[in-house]
Coordinates of C-alpha atoms in Angstrom, one line a residue:
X143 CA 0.0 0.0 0.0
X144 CA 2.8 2.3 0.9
X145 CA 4.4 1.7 -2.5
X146 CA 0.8 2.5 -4.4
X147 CA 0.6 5.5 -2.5
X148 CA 4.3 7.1 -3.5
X149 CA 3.1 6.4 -6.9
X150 CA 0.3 8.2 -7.0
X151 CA 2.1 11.6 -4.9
X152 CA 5.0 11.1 -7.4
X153 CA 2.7 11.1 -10.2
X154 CA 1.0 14.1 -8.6
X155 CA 4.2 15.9 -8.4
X156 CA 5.1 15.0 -11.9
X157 CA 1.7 16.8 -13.2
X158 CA 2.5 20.1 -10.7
X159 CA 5.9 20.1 -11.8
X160 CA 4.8 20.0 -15.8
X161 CA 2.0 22.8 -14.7
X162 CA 4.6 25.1 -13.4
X163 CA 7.3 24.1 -16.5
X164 CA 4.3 25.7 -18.9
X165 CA 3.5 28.7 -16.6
X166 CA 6.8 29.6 -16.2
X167 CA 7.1 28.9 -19.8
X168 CA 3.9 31.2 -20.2
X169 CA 5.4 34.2 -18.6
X170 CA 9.2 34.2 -20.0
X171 CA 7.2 34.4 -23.6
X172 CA 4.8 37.2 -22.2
X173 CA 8.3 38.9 -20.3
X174 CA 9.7 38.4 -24.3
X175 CA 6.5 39.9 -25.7
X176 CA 6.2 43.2 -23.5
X177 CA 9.9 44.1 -23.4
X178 CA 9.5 43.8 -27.6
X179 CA 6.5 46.2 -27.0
X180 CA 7.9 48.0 -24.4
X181 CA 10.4 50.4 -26.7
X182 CA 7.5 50.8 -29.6
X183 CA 4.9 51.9 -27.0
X184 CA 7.8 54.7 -25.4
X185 CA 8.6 56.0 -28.6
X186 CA 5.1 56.4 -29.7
X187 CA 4.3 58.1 -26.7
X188 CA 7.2 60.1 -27.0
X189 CA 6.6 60.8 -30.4
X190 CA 2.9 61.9 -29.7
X191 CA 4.1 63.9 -26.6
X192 CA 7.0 65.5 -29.5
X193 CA 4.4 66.3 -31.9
X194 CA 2.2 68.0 -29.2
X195 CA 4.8 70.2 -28.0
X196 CA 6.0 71.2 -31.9
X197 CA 2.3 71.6 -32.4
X198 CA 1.7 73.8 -29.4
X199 CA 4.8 76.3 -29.5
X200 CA 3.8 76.7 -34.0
X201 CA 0.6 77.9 -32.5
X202 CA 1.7 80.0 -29.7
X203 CA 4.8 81.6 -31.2
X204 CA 4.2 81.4 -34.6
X205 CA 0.4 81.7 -34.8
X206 CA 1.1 85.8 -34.7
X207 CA 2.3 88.5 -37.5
X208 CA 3.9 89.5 -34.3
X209 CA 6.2 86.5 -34.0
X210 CA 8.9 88.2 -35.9
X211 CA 9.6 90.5 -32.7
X212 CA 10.5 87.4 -30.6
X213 CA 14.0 87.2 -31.2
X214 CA 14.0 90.7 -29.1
X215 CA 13.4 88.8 -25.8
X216 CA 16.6 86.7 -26.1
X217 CA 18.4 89.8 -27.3
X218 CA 17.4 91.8 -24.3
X219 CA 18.6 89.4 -21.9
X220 CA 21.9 88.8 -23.8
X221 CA 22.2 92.6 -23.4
X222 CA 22.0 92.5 -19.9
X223 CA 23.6 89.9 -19.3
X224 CA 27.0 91.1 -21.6
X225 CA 26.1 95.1 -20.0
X226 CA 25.2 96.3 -23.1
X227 CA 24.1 100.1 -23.5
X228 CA 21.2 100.7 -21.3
X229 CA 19.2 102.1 -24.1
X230 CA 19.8 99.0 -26.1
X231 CA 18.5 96.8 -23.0
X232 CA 15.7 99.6 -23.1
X233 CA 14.5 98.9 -26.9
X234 CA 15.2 95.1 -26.6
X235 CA 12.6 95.0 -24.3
X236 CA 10.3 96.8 -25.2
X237 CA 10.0 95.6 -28.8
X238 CA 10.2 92.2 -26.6
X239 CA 7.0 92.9 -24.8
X240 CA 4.6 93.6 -27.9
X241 CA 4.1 89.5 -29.0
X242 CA 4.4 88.7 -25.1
X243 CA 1.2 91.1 -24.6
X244 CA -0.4 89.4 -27.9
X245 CA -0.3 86.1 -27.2
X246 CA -1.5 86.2 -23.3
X247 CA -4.2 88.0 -24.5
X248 CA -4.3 84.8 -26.9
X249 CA -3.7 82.0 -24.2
X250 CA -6.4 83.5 -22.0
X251 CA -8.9 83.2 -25.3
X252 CA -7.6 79.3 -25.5
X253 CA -8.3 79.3 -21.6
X254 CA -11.6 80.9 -21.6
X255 CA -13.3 78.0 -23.8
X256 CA -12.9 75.4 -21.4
X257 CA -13.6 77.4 -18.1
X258 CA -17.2 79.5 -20.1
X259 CA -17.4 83.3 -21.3
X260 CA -17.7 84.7 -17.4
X261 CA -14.6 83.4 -15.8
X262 CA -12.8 83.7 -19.4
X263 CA -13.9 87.1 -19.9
X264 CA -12.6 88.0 -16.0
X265 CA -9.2 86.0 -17.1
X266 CA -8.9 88.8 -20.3
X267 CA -10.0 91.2 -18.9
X268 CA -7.0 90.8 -16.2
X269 CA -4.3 89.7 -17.9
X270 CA -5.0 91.7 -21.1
X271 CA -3.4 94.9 -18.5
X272 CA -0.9 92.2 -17.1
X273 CA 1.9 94.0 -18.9
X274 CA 0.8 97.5 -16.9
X275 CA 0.4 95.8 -13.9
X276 CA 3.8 94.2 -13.8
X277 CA 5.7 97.7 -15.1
X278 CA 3.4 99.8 -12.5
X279 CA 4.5 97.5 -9.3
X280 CA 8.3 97.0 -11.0
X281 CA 8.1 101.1 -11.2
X282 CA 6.8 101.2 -7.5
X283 CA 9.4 99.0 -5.8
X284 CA 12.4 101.2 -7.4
X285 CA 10.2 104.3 -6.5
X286 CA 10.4 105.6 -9.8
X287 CA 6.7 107.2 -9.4
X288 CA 6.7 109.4 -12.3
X289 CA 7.3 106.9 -14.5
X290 CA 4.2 104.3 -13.0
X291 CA 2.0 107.7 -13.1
X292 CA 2.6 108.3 -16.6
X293 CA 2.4 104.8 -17.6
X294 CA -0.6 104.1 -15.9
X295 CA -2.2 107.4 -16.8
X296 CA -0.8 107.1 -20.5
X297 CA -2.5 103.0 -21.0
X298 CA -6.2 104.9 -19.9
X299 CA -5.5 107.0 -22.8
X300 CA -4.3 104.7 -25.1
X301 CA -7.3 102.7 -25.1
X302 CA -10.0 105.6 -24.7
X303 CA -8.7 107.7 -27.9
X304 CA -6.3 105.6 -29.7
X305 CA -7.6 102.1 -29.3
X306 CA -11.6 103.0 -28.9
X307 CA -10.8 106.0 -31.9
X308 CA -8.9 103.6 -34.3
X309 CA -12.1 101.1 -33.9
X310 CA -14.4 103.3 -34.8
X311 CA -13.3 104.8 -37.5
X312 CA -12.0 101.2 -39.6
X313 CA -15.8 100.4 -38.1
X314 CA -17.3 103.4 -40.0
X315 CA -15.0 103.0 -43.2
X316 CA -16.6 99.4 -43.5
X317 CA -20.2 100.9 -43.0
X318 CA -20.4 104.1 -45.4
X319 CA -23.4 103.8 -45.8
X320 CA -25.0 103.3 -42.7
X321 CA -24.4 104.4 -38.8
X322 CA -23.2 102.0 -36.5
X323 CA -25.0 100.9 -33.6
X324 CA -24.2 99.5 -30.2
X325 CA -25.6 99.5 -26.2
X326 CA -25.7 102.3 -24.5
X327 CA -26.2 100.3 -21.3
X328 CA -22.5 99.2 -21.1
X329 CA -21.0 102.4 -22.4
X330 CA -23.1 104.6 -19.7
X331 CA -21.9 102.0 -16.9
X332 CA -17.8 102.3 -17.9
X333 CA -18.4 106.2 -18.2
X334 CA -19.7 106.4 -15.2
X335 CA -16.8 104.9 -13.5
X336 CA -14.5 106.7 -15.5
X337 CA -16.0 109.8 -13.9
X338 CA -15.7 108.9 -10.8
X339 CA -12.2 107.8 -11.1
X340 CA -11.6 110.9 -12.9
X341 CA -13.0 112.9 -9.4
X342 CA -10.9 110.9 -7.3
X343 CA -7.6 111.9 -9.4
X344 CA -9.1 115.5 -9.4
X345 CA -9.5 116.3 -5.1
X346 CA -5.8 116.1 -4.0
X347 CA -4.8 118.1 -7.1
X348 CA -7.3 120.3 -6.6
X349 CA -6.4 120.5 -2.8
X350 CA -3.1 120.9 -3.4
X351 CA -3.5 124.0 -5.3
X352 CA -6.2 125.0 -2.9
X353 CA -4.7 124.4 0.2
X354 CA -0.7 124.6 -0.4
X355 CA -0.9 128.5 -1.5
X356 CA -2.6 129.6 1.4
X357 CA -0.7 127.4 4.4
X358 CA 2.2 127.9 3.3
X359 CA 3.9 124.7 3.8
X360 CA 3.8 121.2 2.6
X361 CA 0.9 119.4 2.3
X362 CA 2.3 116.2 1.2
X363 CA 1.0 114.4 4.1
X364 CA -3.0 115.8 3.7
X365 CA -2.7 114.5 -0.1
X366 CA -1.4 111.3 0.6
X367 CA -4.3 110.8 3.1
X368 CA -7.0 111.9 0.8
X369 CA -5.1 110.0 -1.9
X370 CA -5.6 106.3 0.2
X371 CA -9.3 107.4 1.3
X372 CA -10.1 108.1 -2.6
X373 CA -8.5 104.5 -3.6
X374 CA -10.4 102.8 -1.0
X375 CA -13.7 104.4 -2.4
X376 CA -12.3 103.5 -6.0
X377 CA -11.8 99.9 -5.0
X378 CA -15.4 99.5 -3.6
X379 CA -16.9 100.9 -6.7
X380 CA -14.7 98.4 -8.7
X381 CA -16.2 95.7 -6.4
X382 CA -19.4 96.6 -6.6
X383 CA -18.9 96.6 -10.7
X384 CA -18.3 93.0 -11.0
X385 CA -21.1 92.3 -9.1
X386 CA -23.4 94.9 -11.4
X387 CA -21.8 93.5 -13.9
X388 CA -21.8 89.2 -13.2
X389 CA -24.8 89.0 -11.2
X390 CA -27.5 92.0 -10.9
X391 CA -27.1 93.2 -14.1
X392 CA -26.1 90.4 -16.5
X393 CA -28.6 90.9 -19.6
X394 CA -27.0 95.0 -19.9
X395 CA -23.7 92.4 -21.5
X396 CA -25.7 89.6 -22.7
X397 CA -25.3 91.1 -26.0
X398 CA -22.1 91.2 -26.0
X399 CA -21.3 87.6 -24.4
X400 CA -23.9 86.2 -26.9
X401 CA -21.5 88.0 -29.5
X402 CA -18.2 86.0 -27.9
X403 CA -20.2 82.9 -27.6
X404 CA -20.9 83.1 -31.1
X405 CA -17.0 83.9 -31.9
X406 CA -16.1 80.8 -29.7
X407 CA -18.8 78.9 -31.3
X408 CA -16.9 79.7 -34.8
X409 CA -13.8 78.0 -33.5
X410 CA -12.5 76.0 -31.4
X411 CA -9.5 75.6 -29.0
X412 CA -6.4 74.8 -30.3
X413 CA -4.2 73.9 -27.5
X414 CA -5.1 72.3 -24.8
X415 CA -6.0 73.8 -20.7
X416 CA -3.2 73.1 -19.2
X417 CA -0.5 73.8 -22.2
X418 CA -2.4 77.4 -22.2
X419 CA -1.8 78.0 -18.8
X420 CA 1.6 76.3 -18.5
X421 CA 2.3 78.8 -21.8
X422 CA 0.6 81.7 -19.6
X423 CA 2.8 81.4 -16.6
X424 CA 5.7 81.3 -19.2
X425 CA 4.7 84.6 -20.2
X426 CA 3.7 86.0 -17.7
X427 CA 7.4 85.6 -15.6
X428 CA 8.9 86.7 -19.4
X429 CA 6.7 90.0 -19.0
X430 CA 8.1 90.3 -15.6
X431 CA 11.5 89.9 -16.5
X432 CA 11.7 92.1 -19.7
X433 CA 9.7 94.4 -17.1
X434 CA 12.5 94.6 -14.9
X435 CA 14.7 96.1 -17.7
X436 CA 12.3 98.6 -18.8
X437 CA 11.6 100.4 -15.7
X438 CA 15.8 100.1 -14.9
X439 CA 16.7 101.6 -18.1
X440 CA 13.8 104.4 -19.3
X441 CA 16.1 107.3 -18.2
X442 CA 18.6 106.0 -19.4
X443 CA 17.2 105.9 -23.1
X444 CA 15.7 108.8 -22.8
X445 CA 19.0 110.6 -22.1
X446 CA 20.1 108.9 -25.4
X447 CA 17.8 109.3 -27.9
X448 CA 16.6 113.0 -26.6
X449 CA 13.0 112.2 -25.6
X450 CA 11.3 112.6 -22.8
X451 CA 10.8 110.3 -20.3
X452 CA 6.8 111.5 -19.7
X453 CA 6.4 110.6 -23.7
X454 CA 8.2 107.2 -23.5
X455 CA 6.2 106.4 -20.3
X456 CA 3.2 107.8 -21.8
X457 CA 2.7 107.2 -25.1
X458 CA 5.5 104.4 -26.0
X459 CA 4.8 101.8 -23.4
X460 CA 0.7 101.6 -23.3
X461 CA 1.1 101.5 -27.3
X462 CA 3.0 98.1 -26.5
X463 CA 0.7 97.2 -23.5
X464 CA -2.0 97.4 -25.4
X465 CA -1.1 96.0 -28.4
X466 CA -3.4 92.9 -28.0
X467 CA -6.5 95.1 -27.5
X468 CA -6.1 97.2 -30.3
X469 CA -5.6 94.6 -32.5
X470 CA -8.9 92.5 -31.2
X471 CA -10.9 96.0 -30.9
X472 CA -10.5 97.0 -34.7
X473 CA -11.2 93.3 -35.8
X474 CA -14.3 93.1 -34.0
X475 CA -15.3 96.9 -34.9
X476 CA -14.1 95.8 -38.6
X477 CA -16.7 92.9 -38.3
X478 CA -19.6 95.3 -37.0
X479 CA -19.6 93.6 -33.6
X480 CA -19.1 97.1 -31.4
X481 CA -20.3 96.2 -28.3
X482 CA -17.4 93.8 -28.0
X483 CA -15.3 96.8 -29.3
X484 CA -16.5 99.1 -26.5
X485 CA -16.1 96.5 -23.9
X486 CA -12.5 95.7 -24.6
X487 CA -11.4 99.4 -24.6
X488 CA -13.9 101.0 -22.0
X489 CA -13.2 97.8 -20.4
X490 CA -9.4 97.8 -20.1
X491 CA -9.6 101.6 -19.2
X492 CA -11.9 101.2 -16.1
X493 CA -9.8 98.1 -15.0
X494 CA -6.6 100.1 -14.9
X495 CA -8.0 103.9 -13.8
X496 CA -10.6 101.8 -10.9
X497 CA -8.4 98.9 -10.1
X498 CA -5.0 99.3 -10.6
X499 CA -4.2 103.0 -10.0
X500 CA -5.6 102.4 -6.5
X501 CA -3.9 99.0 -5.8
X502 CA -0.5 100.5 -6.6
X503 CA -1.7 103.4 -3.7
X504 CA -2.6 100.5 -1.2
X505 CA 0.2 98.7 -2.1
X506 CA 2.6 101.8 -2.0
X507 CA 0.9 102.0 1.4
X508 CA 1.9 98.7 2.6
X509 CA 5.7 98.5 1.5
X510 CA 6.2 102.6 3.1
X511 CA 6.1 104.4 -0.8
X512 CA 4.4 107.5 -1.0
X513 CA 2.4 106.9 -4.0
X514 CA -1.0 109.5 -4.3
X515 CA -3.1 110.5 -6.5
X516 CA -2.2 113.8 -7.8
X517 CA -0.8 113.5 -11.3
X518 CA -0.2 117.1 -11.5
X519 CA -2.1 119.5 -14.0
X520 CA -1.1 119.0 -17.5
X521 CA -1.9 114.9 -16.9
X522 CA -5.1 115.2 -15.2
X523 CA -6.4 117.7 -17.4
X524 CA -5.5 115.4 -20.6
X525 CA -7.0 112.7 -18.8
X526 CA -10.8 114.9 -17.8
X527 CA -10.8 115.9 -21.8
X528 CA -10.5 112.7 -22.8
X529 CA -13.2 111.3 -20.3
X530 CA -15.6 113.9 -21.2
X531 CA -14.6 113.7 -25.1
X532 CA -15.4 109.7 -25.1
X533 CA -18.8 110.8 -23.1
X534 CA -20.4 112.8 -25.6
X535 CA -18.9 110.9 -28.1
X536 CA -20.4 107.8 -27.2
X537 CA -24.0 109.5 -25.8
X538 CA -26.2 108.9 -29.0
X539 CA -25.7 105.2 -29.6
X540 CA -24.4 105.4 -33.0
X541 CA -20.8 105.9 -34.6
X542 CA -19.6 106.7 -37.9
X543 CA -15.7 107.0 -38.8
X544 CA -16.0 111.2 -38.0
X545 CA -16.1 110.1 -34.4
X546 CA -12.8 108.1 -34.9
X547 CA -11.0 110.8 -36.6
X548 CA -11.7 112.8 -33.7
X549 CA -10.3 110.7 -30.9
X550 CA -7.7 109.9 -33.0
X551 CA -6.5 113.2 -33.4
X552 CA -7.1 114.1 -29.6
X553 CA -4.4 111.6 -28.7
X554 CA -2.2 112.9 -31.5
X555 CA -2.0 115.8 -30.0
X556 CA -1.8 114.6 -26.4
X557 CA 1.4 112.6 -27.4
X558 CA 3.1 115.8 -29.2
X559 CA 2.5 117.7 -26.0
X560 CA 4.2 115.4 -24.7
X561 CA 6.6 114.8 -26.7
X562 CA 7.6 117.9 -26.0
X563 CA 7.2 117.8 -22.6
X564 CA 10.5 118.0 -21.2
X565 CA 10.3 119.3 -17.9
X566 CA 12.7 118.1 -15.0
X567 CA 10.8 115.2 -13.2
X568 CA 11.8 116.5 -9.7
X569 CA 10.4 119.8 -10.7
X570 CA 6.8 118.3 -12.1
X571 CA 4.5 115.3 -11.5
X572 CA 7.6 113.6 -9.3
X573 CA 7.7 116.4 -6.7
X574 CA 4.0 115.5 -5.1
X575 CA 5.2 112.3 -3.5
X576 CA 8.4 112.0 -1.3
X577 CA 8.8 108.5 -2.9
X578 CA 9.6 109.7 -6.2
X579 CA 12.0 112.3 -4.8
X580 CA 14.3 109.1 -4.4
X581 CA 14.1 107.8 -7.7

C-alpha cells in the first residue's frame, strides 16, 4: 500500500511540476513579448508627446504677424547679461513685450473656452493689463513714481482715444453707408466709473493747489491721506462693478457675451488647458522679467535718444501694452460687432484707472512708498478731456468714422504735447510724492 501511494504523490508531483514548467514557460514568452512592446509603445508616446509640443509652441509663437519681434526677448537678456548700453537693454525690451502682450491675451482666449465666457472674460480682462500691472508694481518697488504715473495714466488714454478711436473709425470705413450701432447700457456704466475715477484723481490736485498757497507749507501728508481714502472708495466701486456686472445686471452684456459665444462657437481651442496655462505662466514671468529692464533703463534711453521720459512712459509703453487690445478691438469693430469693441477698450480703461491705479496706492501704502493721487495738472487735465470727449462721443448710440478721426487726433495731439514735454521730473509730477524724490 505504501508503495501505491508514493506512486500516485510522485505522479502528482510529476503533473505540478509539468504545470509550473508551462507557466513559467507562459510568462518568460509574455516577459519576451512586452519588453519587444515595451520600446515601440515609449517612442510612440514620446513621439505623440513631441508632436504636441512642436504643435503647441507653432501655435503659440508662430500663430502671430507679431512672432517676428520674438528674437528681441533673447536679445534683451543677452544685453543685460553682456552690459550692453542701457538704451539698447531699453528697446530690446520693449520691442520684446509687444508678442508677449499678444499672445496672453491669446492663451487666455484658449483658456476661456474650457472654463465658459464669465470666468474667461474675467481671465482677459485681467491679464490683457498684465503688462501694466507688472511695469506699474516693477516702477513702484524702485520708486520711480513718475514713471508708474505716466504709464498708468498714458495706458487709460491709449485705449480711450487711440484704441476706442482707431475702432471706430476702420468700423465706420466698412459701414459708409450706414451708422453703426451698439448699447448704450454698457458704455453709460464704464463712463460712469471713469467719472468717478476721474473725481478721485481730481480732489488732492485740486487740494493741493487749494490748500498749499494759502498754508504755506507742505501738504504732502493731507494728499497722501486723501489719496488712500479716494483708492479705497475707487476699490469698492470696482467691487461693486463686478457684481453689477456678473450678477445684478447680467442681460446690460448679454449682448455682447452672446457676441463671444458666437466667436467661440466659430472655432474652437487649439491647445489644450493646461498647455495654455503652462504657456501663460511662461509669459507672464517673461513679461516680468523684460519688465524689470524697462523700468531700470527708461532714463537711461531717454537721455540717449533726446526724448522725454513722460512721452516714452506715456505714449510708448501703453502702445506696446496694449497691443493685444487694439488689435482684437479694430477686428471686431471691422466685423460690425461694437459692443465687443467698446467692452475691450472702455473695459481695459476702467480696469486700470478703478483697479490698478488704487492698488499701486494700497500697495505703495503697505511697503512705506508714498504713491498718491495727484498727477499734476497737465496729466489730469488730458485725462478729464478725454473722459468727457469719449462721453459725448459715445452718448447717442451710434458711430460713424468722423467720431474716430476725432479721438484719434485728440491723442495725436496729447502725445506731441508730450513729446515735448521736457520738464525736470523732480520739478513736475515727481515732486507730489516724497517716494519719487528718491528715484
Amino acid at each position: 500500500m505504501g508503495s501505491l501511494s508514493d506512486l500516485e504523490n510522485g505522479e502528482i508531483n510529476k503533473k505540478e511540476q509539468e504545470f509550473i514548467v508551462k507557466k513559467n514557460a507562459q510568462n518568460l514568452s509574455n516577459s519576451m513579448m512586452r519588453k519587444k512592446s515595451d520600446p515601440e509603445l515609449v517612442s510612440k508616446v514620446r513621439f505623440k508627446n513631441l508632436r504636441e509640443i512642436l504643435a503647441n509652441l507653432h501655435e503659440v509663437i508662430l500663430g502671430t504677424k507679431l512672432c517676428l519681434l520674438f528674437p528681441a526677448i533673447p536679445l534683451a537678456m543677452l544685453a543685460q547679461y553682456y552690459h550692453f548700453a542701457r538704451p539698447w537693454i531699453f528697446a530690446f525690451s520693449l520691442l520684446g513685450l509687444a508678442p508677449l502682450a499678444e499672445r496672453v491675451s491669446f492663451l487666455t482666449e484658449q483658456i476661456a473656452y474650457f472654463t465658459g465666457p464669465t470666468v474667461g472674460g474675467l481671465l482677459n480682462a485681467t491679464c490683457g493689463n498684465a503688462t501694466e500691472m507688472i511695469i506699474a508694481l516693477f516702477a513702484l518697488y524702485q520708486r520711480k513714481i513718475h514713471v508708474l504715473k505716466y504709464s498708468l495714466l498714458g495706458s487709460i488714454l491709449s485705449n480711450l482715444l487711440l484704441v476706442l478711436g482707431s475702432s471706430l473709425f476702420c468700423g465706420g470705413l466698412t459701414n459708409l453707408k450706414k451708422e453703426q450701432r451698439f448699447d448704450r447700457g454698457q458704455a453709460d456704466v464704464n463712463s460712469l466709473l471713469l467719472l468717478l475715477g476721474l473725481l478721485c484723481h481730481m480732489l488732492p490736485l485740486m487740494y493741493r493747489l487749494s490748500v498749499e498757497p494759502v498754508l504755506n507749507n507742505n501738504v504732502t501728508t493731507s494728499v497722501l491721506g486723501l489719496s488712500r481714502v479716494s483708492s479705497i472708495c475707487m476699490l469698492v466701486a470696482y467691487a461693486a462693478y463686478l457684481f453689477f456686472q456678473l450678477r445684478t445686471h447680467r442681460q446690460m452684456f448679454e449682448s455682447s457675451e452672446e457676441e463671444e459665444e458666437d466667436k467661440v462657437a466659430e472655432d474652437e481651442a487649439v491647445i489644450g488647458f493646461w498647455s495654455s496655462f503652462a504657456w501663460l505662466i511662461a509669459m507672464t514671468i517673461t513679461i516680468t522679467v523684460l519688465s524689470e529692464y524697462v523700468v531700470g533703463t527708461i532714463e537711461a534711453a531717454s537721455d540717449s535718444w533726446g526724448i522725454s521720459v513722460s512721452f516714452i512712459s506715456l505714449i510708448l509703453l501703453p502702445i506696446v501694452g496694449n497691443a493685444a487690445e487694439h488689435a482684437g478691438s479694430i477686428i471686431f469693430a471691422l466685423k460690425n460687432k461694437l459692443d465687443i469693441s467698446l467692452g475691450v477698450a472702455l473695459g481695459s480703461a476702467s480696469q486700470i484707472s478703478m483697479f490698478v491705479v488704487p492698488v499701486c496706492v494700497i500697495v505703495g501704502w503697505i511697503i512705506g512708498v508714498d504713491m498718491d493721487l495727484d498727477f499734476s495738472l497737465l496729466e489730469t487735465g488730458s485725462l478729464a478731456f478725454s473722459i468727457l470727449l469719449i462721453a459725448f462721443t459715445l452718448q447717442d448710440g451710434t458711430s460713424h468714422y468722423m467720431k474716430g478721426v476725432v479721438l484719434c487726433l485728440a491723442y495725436c495731439a496729447i502725445a506731441a504735447c508730450f513729446f515735448f514735454h521736457k520738464l525736470p521730473i523732480n520739478n513736475h509730477i515727481g515732486n507730489n510724492s516724497s517716494g519719487s524724490s528718491a528715484a
